GROMACS .gro file of C-alpha atoms in nm:
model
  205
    1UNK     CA    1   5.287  -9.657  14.996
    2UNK     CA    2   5.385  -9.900  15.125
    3UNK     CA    3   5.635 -10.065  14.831
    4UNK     CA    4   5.736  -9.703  14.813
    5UNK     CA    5   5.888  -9.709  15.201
    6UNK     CA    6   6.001 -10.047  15.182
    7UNK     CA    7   6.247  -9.917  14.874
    8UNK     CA    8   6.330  -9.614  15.038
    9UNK     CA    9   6.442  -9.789  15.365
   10UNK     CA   10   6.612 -10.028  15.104
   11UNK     CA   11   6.799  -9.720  14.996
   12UNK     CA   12   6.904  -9.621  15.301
   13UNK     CA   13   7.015  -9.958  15.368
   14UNK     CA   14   7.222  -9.965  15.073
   15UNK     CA   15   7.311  -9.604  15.131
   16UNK     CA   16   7.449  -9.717  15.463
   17UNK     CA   17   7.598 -10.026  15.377
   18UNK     CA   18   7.807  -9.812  15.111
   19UNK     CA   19   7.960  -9.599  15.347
   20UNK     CA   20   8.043  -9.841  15.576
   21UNK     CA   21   8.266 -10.006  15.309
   22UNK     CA   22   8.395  -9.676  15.150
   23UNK     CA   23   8.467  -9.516  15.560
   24UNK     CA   24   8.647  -9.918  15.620
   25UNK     CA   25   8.871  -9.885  15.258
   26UNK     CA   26   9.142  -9.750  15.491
   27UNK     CA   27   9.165 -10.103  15.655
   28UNK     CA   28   9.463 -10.327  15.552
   29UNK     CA   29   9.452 -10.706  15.592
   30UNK     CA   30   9.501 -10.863  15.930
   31UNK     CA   31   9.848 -11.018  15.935
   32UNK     CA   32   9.983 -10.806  15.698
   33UNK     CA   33  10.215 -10.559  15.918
   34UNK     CA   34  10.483 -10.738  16.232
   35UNK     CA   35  10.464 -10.689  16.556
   36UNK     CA   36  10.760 -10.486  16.503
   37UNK     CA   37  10.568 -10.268  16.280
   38UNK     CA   38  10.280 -10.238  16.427
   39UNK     CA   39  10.461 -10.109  16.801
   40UNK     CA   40  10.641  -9.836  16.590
   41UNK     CA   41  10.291  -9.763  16.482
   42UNK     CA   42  10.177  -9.717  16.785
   43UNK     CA   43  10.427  -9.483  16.895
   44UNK     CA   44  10.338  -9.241  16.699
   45UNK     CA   45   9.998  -9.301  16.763
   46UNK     CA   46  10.041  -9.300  17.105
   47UNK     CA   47  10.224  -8.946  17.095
   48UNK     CA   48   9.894  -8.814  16.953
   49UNK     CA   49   9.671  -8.986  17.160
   50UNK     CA   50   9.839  -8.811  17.479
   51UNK     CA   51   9.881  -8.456  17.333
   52UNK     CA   52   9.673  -8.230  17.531
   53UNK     CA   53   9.554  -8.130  17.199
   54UNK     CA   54   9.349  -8.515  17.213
   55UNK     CA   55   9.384  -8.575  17.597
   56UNK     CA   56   9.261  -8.267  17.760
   57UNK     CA   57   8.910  -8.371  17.726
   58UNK     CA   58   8.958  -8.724  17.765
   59UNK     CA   59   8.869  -8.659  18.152
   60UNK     CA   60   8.724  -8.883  18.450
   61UNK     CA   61   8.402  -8.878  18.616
   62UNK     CA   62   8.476  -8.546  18.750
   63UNK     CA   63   8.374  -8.417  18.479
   64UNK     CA   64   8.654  -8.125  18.487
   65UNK     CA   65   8.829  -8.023  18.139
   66UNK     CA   66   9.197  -8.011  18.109
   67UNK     CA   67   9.325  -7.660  17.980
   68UNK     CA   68   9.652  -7.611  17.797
   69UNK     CA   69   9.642  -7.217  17.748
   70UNK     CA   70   9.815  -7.111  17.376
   71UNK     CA   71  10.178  -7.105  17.407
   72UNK     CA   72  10.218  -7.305  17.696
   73UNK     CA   73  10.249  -7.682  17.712
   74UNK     CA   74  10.172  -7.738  18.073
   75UNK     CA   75   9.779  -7.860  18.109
   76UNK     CA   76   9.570  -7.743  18.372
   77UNK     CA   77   9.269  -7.717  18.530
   78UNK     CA   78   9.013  -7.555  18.257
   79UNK     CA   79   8.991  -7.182  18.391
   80UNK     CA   80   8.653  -7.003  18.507
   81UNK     CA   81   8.537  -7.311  18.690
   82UNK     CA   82   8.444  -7.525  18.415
   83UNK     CA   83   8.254  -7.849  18.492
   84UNK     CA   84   8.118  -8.127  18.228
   85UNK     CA   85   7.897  -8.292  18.491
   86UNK     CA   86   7.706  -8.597  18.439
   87UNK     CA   87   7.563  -8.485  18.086
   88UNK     CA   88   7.954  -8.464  18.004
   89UNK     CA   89   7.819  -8.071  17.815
   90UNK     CA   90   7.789  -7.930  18.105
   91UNK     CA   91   7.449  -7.867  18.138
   92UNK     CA   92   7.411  -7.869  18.463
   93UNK     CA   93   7.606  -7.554  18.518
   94UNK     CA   94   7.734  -7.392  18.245
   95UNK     CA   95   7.699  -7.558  17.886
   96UNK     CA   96   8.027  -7.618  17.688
   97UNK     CA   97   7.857  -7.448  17.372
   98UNK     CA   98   7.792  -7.139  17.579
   99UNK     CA   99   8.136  -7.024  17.450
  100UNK     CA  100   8.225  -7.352  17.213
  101UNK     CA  101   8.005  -7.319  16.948
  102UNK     CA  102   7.935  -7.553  16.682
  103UNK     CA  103   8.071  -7.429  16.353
  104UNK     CA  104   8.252  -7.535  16.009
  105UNK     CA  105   8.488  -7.226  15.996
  106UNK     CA  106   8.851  -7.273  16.038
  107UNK     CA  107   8.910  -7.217  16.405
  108UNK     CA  108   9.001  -6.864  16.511
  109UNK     CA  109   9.348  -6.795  16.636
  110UNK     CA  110   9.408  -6.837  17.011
  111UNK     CA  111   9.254  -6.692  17.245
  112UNK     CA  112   8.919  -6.732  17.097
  113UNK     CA  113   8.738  -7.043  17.227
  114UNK     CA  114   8.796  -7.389  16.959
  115UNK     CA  115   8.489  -7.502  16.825
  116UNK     CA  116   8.372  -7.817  16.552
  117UNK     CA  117   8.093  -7.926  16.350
  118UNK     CA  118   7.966  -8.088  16.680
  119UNK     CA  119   7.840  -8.017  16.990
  120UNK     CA  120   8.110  -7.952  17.201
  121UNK     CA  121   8.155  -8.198  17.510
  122UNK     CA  122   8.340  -8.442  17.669
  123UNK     CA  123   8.474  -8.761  17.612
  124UNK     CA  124   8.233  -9.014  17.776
  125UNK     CA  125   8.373  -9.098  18.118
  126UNK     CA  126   8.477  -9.461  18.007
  127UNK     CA  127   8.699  -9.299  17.784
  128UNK     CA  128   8.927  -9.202  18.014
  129UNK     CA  129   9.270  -9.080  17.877
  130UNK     CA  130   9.415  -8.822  18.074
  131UNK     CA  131   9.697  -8.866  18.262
  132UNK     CA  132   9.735  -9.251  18.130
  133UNK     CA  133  10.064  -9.416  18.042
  134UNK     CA  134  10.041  -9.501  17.672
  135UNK     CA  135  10.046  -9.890  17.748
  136UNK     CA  136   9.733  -9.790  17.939
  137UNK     CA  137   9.578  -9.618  17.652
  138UNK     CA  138   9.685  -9.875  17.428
  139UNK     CA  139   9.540 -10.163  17.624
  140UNK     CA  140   9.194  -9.965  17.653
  141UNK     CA  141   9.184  -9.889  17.262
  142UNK     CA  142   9.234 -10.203  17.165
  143UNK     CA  143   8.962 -10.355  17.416
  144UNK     CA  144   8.572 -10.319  17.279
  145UNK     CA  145   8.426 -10.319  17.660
  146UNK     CA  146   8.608  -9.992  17.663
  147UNK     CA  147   8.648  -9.795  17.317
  148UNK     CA  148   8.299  -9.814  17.178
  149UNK     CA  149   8.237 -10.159  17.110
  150UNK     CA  150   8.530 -10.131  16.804
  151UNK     CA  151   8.761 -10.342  16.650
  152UNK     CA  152   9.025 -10.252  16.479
  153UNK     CA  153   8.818 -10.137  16.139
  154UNK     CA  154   8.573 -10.033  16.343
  155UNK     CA  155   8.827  -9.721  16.521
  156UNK     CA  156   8.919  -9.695  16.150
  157UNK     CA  157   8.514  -9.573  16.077
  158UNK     CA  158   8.526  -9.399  16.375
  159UNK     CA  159   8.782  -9.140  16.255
  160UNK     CA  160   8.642  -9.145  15.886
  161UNK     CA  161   8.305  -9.045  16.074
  162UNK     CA  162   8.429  -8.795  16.265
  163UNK     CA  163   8.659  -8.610  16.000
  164UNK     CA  164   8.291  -8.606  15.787
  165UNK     CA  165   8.129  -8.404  16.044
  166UNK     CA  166   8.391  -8.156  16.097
  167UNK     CA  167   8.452  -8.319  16.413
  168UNK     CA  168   8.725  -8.293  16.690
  169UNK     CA  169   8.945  -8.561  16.530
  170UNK     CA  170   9.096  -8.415  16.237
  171UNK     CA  171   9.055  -8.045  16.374
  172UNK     CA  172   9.308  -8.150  16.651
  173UNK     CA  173   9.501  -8.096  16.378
  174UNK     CA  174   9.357  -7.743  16.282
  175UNK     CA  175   9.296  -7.539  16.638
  176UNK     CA  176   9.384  -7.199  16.503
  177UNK     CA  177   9.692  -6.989  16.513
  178UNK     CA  178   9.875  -6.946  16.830
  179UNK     CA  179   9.814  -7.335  16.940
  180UNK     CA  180  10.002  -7.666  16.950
  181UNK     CA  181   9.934  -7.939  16.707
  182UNK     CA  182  10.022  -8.339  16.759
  183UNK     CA  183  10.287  -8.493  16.549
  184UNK     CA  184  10.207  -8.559  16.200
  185UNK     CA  185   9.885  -8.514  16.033
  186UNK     CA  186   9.535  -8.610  16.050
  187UNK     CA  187   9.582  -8.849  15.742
  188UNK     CA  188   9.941  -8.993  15.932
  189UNK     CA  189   9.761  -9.060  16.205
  190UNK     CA  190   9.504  -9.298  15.991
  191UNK     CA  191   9.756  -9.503  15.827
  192UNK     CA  192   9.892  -9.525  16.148
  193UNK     CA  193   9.567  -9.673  16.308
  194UNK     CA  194   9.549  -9.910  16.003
  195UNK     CA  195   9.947 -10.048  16.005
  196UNK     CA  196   9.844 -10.125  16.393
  197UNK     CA  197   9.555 -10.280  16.368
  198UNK     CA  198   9.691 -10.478  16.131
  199UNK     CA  199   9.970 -10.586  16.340
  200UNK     CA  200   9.685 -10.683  16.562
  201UNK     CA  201   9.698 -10.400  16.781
  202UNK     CA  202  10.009 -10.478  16.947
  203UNK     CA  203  10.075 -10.299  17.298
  204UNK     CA  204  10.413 -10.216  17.455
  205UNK     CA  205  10.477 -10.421  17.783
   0.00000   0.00000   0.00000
């Protein structure tokens, strides 16, 4: 028994250590892009990053969602008195996946609530996007204390983890009919994350 859990957890090991190098194959090699590169990079990453599509739930410790109602592009306050609270789900009051629910369907056209192959919630609180200049979003991505404990590769797994759970990442991208997308695609926006951080994850002054 015990041989046979010491090669299972091997497999998992293995299993894990596999994935980590196929989710990092999107990395290119540190030095490779400019400067020059790497800040046109970011533009385009940046004009993503602050859609409301990807902002609206990037939200301080207030806890309230941002709403951008289909076929406007003004955000605002999430209607019906939405709050994430502490637990960032909203548990406390009334639970995100009361009308987000977790699903792998294509996302119904608007006004049906989104949903992804996660829980619904918030963006933890130190993750704090909204409203942000894009320098200031920059400077936060590229810092671990503040992004998840990442480097560059390591925002690289990040999206290659999220796209293989369905998550809100690449379905940014897909929100249903009636609804604004960011620029580009899901796949653009990966390249772009790799051309930067191989620039070194230059920020504009």
């Amino acid at each position: 028994m015990i041989a046979l859990a010491f090669a299972s957890s091997s497999i998992v090991a293995l299993t894990g250590f596999v994935l980590a190098k196929e989710e990092s194959k999107d990395a290119l090699p540190s030095g490779s892009i400019s400067r020059t590169e790497g800040l046109q990079a970011w533009k385009r990453i940046e004009a993503v990053v602050t859609h409301p599509r990807c902002a609206n739930c990037h939200v301080d410790a207030k806890a309230v969602p941002i709403w951008t109602p289909a076929g406007e592009s003004k955000s605002r306050v999430h209607g019906m008195n939405i709050h994430g609270g502490k637990s960032r789900i909203g548990a406390e009051t009334v639970p995100c996946s009361t009308c987000h629910v977790t699903s792998t369907l294509p996302n119904p056209p608007a006004p049906a609530p989104l949903h992804a192959g996660i829980d619904w919630q918030l963006a933890p609180v130190e993750f704090i996007w909204f409203g942000k200049s894009g320098a200031e979003i920059c400077a936060q991505l590229k810092d671990s204390k503040r992004n998840g404990g990442r480097d560059a590769v390591g925002l690289l797994e990040h999206l290659r983890h999220d796209a293989s759970l369905n998550g809100f990442i690449p379905r940014g991208w897909e929100p249903g009919a009636g609804r604004t997308t960011p620029p580009g695609t899901f796949e653009d926006h990966v390249k772009d994350m790799a051309l930067w951080g191989a620039a070194g994850q230059p920020c504009p002054d």
